[in-house]
PDB file of N, CA and C and ligand atoms in Angstrom:
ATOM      1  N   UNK H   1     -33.099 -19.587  -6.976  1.00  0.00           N
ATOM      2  CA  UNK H   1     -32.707 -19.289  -8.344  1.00  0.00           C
ATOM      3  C   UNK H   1     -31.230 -18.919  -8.355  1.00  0.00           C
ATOM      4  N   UNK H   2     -30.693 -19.571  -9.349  1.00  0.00           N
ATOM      5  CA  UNK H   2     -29.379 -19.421  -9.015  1.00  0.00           C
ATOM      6  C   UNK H   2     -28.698 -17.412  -9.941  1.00  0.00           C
ATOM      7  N   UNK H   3     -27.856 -17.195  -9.694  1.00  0.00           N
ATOM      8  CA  UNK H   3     -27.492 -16.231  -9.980  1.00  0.00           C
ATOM      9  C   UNK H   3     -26.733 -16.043 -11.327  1.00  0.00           C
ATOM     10  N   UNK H   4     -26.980 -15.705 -12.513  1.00  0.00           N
ATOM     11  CA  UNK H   4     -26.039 -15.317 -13.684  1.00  0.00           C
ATOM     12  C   UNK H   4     -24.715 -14.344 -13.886  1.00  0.00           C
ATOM     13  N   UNK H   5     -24.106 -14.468 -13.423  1.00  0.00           N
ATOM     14  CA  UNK H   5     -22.947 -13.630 -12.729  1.00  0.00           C
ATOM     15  C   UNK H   5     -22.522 -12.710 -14.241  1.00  0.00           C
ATOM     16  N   UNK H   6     -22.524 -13.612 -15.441  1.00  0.00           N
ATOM     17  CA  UNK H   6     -22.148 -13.274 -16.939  1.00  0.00           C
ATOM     18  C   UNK H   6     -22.933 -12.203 -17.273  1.00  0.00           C
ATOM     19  N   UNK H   7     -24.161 -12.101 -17.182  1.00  0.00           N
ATOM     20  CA  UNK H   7     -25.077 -10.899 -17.222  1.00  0.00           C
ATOM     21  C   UNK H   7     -24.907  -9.638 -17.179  1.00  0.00           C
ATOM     22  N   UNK H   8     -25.336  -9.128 -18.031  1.00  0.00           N
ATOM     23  CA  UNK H   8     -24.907  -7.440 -17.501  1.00  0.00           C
ATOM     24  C   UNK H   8     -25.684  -7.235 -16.792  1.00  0.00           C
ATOM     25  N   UNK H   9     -25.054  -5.781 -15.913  1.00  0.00           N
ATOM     26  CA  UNK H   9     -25.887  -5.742 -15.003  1.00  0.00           C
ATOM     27  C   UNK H   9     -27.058  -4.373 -15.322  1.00  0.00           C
ATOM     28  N   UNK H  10     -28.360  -3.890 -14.892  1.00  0.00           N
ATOM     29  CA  UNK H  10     -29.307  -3.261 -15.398  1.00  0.00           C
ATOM     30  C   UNK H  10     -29.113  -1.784 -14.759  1.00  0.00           C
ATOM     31  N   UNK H  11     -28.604  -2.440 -13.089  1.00  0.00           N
ATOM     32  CA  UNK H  11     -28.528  -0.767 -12.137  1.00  0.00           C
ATOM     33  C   UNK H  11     -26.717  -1.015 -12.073  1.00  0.00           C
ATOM     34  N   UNK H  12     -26.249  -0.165 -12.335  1.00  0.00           N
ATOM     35  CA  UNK H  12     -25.291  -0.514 -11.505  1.00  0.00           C
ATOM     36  C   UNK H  12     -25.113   0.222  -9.675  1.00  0.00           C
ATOM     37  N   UNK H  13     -26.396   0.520  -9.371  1.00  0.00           N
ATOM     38  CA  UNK H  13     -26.736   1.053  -7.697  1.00  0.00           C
ATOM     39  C   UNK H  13     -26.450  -0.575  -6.787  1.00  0.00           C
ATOM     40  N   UNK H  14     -26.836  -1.595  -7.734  1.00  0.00           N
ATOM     41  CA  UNK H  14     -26.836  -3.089  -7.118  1.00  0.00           C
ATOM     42  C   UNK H  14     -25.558  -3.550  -7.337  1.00  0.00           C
ATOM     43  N   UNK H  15     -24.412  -3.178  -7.948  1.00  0.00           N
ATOM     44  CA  UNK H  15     -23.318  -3.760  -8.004  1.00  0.00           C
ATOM     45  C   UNK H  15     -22.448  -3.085  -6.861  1.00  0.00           C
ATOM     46  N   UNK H  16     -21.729  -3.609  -6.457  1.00  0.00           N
ATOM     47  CA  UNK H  16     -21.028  -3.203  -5.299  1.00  0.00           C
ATOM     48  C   UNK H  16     -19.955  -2.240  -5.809  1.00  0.00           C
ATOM     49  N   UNK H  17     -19.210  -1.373  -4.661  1.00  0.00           N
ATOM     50  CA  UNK H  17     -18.519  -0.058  -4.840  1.00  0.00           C
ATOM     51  C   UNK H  17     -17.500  -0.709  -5.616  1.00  0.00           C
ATOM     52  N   UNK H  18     -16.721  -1.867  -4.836  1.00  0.00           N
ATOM     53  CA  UNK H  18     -15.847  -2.773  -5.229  1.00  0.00           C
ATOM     54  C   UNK H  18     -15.729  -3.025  -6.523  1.00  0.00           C
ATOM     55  N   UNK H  19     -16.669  -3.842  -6.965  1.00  0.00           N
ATOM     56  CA  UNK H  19     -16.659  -4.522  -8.069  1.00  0.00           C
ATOM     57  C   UNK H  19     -16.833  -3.063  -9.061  1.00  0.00           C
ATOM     58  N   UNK H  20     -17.558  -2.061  -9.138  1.00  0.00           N
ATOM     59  CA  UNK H  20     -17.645  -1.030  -9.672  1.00  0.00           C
ATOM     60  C   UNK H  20     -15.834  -0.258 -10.412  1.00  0.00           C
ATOM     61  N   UNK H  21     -15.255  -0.369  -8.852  1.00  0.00           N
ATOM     62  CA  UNK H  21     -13.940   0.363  -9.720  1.00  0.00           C
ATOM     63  C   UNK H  21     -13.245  -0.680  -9.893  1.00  0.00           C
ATOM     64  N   UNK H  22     -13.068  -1.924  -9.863  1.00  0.00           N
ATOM     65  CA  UNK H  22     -12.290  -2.652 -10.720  1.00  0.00           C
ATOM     66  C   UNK H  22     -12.914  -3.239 -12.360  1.00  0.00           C
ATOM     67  N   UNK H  23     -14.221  -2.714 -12.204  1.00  0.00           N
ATOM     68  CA  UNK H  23     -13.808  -3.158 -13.547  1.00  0.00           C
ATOM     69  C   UNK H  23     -14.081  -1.782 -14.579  1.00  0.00           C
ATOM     70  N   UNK H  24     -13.769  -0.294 -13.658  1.00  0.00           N
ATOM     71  CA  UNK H  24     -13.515   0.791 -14.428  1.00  0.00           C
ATOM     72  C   UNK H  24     -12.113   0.982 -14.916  1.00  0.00           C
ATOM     73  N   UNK H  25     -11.322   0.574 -13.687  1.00  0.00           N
ATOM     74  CA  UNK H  25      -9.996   0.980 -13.646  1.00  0.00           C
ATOM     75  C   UNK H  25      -9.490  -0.720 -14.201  1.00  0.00           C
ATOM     76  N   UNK H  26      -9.795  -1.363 -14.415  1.00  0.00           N
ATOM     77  CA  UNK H  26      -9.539  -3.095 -15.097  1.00  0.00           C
ATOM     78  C   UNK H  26      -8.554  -3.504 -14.310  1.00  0.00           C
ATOM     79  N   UNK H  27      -8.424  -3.274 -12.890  1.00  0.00           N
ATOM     80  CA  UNK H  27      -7.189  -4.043 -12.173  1.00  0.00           C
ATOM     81  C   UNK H  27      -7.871  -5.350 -11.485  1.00  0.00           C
ATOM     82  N   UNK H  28      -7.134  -5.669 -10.730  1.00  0.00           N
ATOM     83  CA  UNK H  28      -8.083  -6.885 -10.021  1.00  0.00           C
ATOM     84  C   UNK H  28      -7.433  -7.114  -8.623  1.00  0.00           C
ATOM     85  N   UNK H  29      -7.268  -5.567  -8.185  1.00  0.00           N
ATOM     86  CA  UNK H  29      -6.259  -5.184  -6.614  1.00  0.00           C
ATOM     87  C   UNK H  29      -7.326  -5.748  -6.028  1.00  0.00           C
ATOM     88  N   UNK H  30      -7.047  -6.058  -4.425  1.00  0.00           N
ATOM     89  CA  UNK H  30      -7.651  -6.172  -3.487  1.00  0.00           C
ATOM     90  C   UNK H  30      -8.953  -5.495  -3.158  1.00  0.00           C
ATOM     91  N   UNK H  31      -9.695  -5.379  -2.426  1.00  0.00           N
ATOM     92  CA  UNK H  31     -10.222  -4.316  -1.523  1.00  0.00           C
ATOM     93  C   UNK H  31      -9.902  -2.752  -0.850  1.00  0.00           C
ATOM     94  N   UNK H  32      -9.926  -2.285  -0.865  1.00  0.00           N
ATOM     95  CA  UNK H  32      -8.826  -0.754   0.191  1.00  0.00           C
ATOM     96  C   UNK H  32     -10.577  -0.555   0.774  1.00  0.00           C
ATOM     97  N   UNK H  33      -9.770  -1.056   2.232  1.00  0.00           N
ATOM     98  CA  UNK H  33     -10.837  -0.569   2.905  1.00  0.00           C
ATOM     99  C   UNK H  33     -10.373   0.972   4.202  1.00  0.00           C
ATOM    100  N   UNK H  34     -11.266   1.727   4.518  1.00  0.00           N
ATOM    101  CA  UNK H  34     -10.573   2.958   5.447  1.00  0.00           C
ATOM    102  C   UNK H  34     -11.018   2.263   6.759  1.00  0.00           C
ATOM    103  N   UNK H  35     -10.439   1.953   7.109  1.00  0.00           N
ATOM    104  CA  UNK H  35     -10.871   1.203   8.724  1.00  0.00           C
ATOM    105  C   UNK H  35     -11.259   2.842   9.835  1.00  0.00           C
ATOM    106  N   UNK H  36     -10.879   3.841   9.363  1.00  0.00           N
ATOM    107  CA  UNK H  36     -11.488   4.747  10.631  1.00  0.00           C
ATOM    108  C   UNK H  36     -12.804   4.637  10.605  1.00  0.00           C
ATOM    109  N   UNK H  37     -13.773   4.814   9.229  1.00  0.00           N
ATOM    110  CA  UNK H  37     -15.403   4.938   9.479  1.00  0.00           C
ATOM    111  C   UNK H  37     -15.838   3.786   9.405  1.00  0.00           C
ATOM    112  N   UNK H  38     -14.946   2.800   8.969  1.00  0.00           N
ATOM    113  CA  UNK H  38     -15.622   1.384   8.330  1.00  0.00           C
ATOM    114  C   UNK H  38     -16.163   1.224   7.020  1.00  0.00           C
ATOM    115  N   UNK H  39     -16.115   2.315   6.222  1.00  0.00           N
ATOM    116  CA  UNK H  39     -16.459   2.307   5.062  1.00  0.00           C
ATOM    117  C   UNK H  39     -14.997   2.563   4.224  1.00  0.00           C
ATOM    118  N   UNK H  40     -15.618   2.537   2.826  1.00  0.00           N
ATOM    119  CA  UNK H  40     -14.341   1.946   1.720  1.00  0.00           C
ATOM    120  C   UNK H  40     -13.828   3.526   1.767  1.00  0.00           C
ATOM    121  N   UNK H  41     -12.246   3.277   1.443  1.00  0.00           N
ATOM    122  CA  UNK H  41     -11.574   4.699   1.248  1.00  0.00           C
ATOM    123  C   UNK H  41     -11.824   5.362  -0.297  1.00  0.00           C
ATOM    124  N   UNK H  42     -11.583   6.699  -0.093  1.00  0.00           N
ATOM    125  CA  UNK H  42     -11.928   7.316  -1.612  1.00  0.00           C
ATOM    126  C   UNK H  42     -10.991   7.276  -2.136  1.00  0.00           C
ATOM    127  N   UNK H  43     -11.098   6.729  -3.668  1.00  0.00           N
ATOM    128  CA  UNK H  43     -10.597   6.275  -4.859  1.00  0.00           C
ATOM    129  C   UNK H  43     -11.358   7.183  -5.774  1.00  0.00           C
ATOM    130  N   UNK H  44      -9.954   7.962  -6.333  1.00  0.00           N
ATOM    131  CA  UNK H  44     -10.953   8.505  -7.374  1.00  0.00           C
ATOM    132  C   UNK H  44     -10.251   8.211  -8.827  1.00  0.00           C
ATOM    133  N   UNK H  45     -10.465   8.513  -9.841  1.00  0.00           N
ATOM    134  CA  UNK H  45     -10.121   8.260 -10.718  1.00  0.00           C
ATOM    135  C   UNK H  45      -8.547   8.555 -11.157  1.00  0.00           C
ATOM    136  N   UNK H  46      -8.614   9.686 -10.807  1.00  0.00           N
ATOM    137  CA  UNK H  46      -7.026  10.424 -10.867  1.00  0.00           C
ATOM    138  C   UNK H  46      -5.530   9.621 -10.138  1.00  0.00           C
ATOM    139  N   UNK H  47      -6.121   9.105  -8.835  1.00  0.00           N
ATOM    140  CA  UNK H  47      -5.008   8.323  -8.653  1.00  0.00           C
ATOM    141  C   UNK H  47      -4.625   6.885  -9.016  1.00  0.00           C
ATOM    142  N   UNK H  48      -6.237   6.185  -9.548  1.00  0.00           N
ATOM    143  CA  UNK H  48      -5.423   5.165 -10.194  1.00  0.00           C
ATOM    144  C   UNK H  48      -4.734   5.692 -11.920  1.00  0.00           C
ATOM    145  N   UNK H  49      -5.428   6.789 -12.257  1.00  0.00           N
ATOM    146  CA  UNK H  49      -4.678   6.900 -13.970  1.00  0.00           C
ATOM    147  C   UNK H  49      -3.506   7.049 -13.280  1.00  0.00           C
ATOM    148  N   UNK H  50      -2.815   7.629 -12.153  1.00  0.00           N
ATOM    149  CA  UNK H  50      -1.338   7.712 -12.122  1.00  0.00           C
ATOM    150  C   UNK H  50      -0.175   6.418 -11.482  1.00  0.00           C
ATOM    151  N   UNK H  51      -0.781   5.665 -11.524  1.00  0.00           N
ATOM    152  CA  UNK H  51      -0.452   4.617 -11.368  1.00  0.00           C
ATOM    153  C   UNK H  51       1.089   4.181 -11.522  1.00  0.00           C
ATOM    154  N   UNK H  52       1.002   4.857 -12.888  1.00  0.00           N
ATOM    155  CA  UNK H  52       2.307   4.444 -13.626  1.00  0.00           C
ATOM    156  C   UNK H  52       3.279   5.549 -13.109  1.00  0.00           C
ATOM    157  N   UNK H  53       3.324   6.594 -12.460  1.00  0.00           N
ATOM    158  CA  UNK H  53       3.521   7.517 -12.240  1.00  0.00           C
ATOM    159  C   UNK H  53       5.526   7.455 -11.556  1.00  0.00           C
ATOM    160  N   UNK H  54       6.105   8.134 -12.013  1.00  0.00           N
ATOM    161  CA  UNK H  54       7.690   7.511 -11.737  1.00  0.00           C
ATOM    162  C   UNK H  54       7.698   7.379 -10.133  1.00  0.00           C
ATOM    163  N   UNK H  55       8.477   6.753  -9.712  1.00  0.00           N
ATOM    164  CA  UNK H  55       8.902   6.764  -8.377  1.00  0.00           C
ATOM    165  C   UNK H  55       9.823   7.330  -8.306  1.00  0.00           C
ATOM    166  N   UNK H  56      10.335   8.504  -7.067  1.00  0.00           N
ATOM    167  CA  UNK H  56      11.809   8.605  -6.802  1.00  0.00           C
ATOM    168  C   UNK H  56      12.318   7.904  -6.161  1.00  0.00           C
ATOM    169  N   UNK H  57      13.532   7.344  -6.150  1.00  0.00           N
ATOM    170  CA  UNK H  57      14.674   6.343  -5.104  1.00  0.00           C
ATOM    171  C   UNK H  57      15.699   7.876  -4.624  1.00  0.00           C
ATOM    172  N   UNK H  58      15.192   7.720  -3.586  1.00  0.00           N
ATOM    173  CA  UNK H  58      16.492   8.561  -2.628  1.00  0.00           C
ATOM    174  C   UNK H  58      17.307   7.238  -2.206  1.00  0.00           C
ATOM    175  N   UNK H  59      18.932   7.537  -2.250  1.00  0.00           N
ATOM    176  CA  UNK H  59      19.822   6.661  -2.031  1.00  0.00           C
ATOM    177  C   UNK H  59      20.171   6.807  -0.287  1.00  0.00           C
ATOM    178  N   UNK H  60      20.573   5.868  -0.397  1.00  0.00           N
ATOM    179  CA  UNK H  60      21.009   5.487   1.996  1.00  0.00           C
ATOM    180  C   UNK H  60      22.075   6.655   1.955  1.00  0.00           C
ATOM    181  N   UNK H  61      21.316   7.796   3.137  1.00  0.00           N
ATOM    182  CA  UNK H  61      21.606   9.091   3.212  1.00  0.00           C
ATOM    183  C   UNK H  61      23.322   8.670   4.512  1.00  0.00           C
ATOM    184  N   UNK H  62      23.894   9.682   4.437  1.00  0.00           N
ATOM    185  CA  UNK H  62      25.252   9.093   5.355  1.00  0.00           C
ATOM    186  C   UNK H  62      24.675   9.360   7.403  1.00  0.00           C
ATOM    187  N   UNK H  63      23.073   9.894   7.251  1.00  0.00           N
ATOM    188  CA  UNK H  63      22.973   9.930   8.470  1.00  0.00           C
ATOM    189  C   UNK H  63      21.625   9.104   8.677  1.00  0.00           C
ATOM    190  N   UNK H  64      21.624   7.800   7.844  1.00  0.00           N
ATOM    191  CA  UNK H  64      21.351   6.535   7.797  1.00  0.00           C
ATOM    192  C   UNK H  64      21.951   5.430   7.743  1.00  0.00           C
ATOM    193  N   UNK H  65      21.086   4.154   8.479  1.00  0.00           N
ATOM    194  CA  UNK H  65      21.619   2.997   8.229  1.00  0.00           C
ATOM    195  C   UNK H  65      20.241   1.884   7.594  1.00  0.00           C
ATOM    196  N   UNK H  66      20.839   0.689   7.638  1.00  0.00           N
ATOM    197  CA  UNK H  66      19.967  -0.622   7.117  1.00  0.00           C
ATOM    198  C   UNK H  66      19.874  -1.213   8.241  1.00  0.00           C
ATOM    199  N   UNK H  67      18.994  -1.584   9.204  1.00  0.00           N
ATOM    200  CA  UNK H  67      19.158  -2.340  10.464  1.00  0.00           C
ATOM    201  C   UNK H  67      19.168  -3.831  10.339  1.00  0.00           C
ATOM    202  N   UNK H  68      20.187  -4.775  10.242  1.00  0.00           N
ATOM    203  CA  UNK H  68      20.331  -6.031  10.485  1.00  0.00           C
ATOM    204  C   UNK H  68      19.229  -7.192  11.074  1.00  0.00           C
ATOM    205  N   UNK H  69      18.441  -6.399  11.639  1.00  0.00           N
ATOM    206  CA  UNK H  69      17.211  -6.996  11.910  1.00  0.00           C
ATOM    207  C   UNK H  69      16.012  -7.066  11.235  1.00  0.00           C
ATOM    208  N   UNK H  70      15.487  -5.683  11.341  1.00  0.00           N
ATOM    209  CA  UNK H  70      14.383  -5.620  10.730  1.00  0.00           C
ATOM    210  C   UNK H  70      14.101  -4.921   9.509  1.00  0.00           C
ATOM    211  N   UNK H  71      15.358  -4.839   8.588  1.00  0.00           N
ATOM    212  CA  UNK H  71      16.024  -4.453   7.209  1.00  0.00           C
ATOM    213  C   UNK H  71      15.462  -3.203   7.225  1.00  0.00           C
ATOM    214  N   UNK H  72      14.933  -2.018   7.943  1.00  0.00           N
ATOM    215  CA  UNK H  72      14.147  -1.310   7.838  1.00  0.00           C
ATOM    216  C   UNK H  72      15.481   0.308   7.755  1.00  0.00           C
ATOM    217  N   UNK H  73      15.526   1.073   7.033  1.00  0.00           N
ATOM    218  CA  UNK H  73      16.151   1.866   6.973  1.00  0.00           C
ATOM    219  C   UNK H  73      15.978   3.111   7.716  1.00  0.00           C
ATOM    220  N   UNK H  74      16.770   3.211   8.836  1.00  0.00           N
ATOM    221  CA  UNK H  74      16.436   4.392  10.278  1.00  0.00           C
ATOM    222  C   UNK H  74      17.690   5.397   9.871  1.00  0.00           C
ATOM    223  N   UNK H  75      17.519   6.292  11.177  1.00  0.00           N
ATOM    224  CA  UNK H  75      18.505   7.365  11.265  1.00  0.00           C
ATOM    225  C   UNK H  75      19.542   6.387  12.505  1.00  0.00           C
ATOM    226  N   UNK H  76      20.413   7.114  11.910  1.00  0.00           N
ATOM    227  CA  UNK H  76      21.921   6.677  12.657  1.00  0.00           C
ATOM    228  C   UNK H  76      21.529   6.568  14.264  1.00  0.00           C
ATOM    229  N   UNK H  77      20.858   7.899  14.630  1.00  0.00           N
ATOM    230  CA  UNK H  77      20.178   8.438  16.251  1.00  0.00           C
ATOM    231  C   UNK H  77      20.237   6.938  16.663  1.00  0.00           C
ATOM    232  N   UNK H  78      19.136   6.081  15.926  1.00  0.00           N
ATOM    233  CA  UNK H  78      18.320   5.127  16.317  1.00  0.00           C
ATOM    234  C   UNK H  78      19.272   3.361  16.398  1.00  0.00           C
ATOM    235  N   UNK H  79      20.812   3.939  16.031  1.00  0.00           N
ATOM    236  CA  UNK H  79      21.537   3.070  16.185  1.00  0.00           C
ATOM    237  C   UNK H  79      22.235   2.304  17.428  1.00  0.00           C
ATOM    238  N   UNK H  80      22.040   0.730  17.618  1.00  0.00           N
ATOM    239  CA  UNK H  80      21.965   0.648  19.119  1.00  0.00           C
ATOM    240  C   UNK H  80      23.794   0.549  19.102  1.00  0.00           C
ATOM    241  N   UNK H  81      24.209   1.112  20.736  1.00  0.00           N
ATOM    242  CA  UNK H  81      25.766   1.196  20.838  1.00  0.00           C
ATOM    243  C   UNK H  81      26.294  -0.506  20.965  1.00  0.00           C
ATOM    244  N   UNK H  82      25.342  -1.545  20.644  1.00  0.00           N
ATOM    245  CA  UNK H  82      25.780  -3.012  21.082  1.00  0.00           C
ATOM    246  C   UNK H  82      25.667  -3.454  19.815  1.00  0.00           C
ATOM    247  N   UNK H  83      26.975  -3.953  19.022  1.00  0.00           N
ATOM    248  CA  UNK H  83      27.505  -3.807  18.014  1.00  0.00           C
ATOM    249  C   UNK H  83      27.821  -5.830  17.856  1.00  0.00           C
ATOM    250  N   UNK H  84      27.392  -6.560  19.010  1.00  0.00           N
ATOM    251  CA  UNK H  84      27.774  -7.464  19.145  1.00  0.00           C
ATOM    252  C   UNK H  84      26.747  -8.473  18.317  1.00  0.00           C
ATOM    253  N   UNK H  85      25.955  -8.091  17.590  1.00  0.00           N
ATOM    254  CA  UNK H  85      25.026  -8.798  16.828  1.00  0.00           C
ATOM    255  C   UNK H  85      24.844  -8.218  15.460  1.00  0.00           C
ATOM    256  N   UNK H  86      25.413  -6.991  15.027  1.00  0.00           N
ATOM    257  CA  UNK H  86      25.648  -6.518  13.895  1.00  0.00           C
ATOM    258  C   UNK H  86      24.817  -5.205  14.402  1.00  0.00           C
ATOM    259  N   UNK H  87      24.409  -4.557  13.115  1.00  0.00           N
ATOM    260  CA  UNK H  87      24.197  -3.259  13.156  1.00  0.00           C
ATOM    261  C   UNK H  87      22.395  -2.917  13.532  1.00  0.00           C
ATOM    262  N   UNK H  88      22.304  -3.345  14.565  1.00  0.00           N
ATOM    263  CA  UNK H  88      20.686  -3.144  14.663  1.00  0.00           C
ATOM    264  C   UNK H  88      20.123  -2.156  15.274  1.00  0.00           C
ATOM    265  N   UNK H  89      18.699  -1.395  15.170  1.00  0.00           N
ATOM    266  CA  UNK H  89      18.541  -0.515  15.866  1.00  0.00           C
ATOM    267  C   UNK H  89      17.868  -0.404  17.433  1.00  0.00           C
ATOM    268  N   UNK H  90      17.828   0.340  17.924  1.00  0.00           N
ATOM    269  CA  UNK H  90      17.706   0.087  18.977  1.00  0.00           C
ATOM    270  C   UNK H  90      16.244  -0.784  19.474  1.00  0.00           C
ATOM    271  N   UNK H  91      15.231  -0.942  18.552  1.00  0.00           N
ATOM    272  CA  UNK H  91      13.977  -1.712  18.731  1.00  0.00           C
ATOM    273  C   UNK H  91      14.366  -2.942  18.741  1.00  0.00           C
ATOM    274  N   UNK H  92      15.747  -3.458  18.108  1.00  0.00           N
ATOM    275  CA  UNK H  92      15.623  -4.540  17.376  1.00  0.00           C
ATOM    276  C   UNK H  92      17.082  -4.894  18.541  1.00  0.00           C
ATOM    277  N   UNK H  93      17.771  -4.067  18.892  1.00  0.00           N
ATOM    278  CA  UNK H  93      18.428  -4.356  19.966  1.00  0.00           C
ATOM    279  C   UNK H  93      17.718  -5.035  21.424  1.00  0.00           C
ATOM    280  N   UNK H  94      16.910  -4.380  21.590  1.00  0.00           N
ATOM    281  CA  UNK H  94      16.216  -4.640  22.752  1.00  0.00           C
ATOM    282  C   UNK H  94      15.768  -5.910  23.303  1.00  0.00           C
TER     283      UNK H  94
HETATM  284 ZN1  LIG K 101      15.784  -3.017  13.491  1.00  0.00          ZN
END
């Protein structure tokens, strides 16, 4: 028998966790799964209402750089002294 997907559903105990908060929260994100227990991470209501929530931008501090490699923004520390490939850090030196 094939399945009516359009249907409402009667339990929602039979609808999956998944499908449950996307169509509370009406997004249509991925999965978030917690890989330590193997089960889904907690989502609760509060952090998707903040969603919209401002971001701060801290600006490239003067005891930072942008590493040429792996665009990833480090501390100066982590700056390699071989300057012969541009400004990379020392992971990306290596
Ligand atoms: Zn790098």
């Amino acid at each position: 028998m094939a399945a009516d997907y359009d249907a409402p559903r009667v339990n929602e105990d039979e609808a999956g966790v998944d499908t449950l908060v996307l169509e509370r929260t009406g997004l249509h994100a991925p999965t978030i799964r917690d890989d330590s227990d193997g089960g889904l991470a907690d989502i609760d209501s509060e952090s998707w209402d903040n969603r919209d929530a401002e971001i701060i931008v801290i600006p490239l501090q003067a005891t930072e750089f942008v590493c040429t490699g792996c665009f990833l923004m480090v501390s100066r520390l982590q700056l390699s002294p071989d300057h012969s490939h541009g400004t990379l850090c020392n992971d990306c030196a290596a």
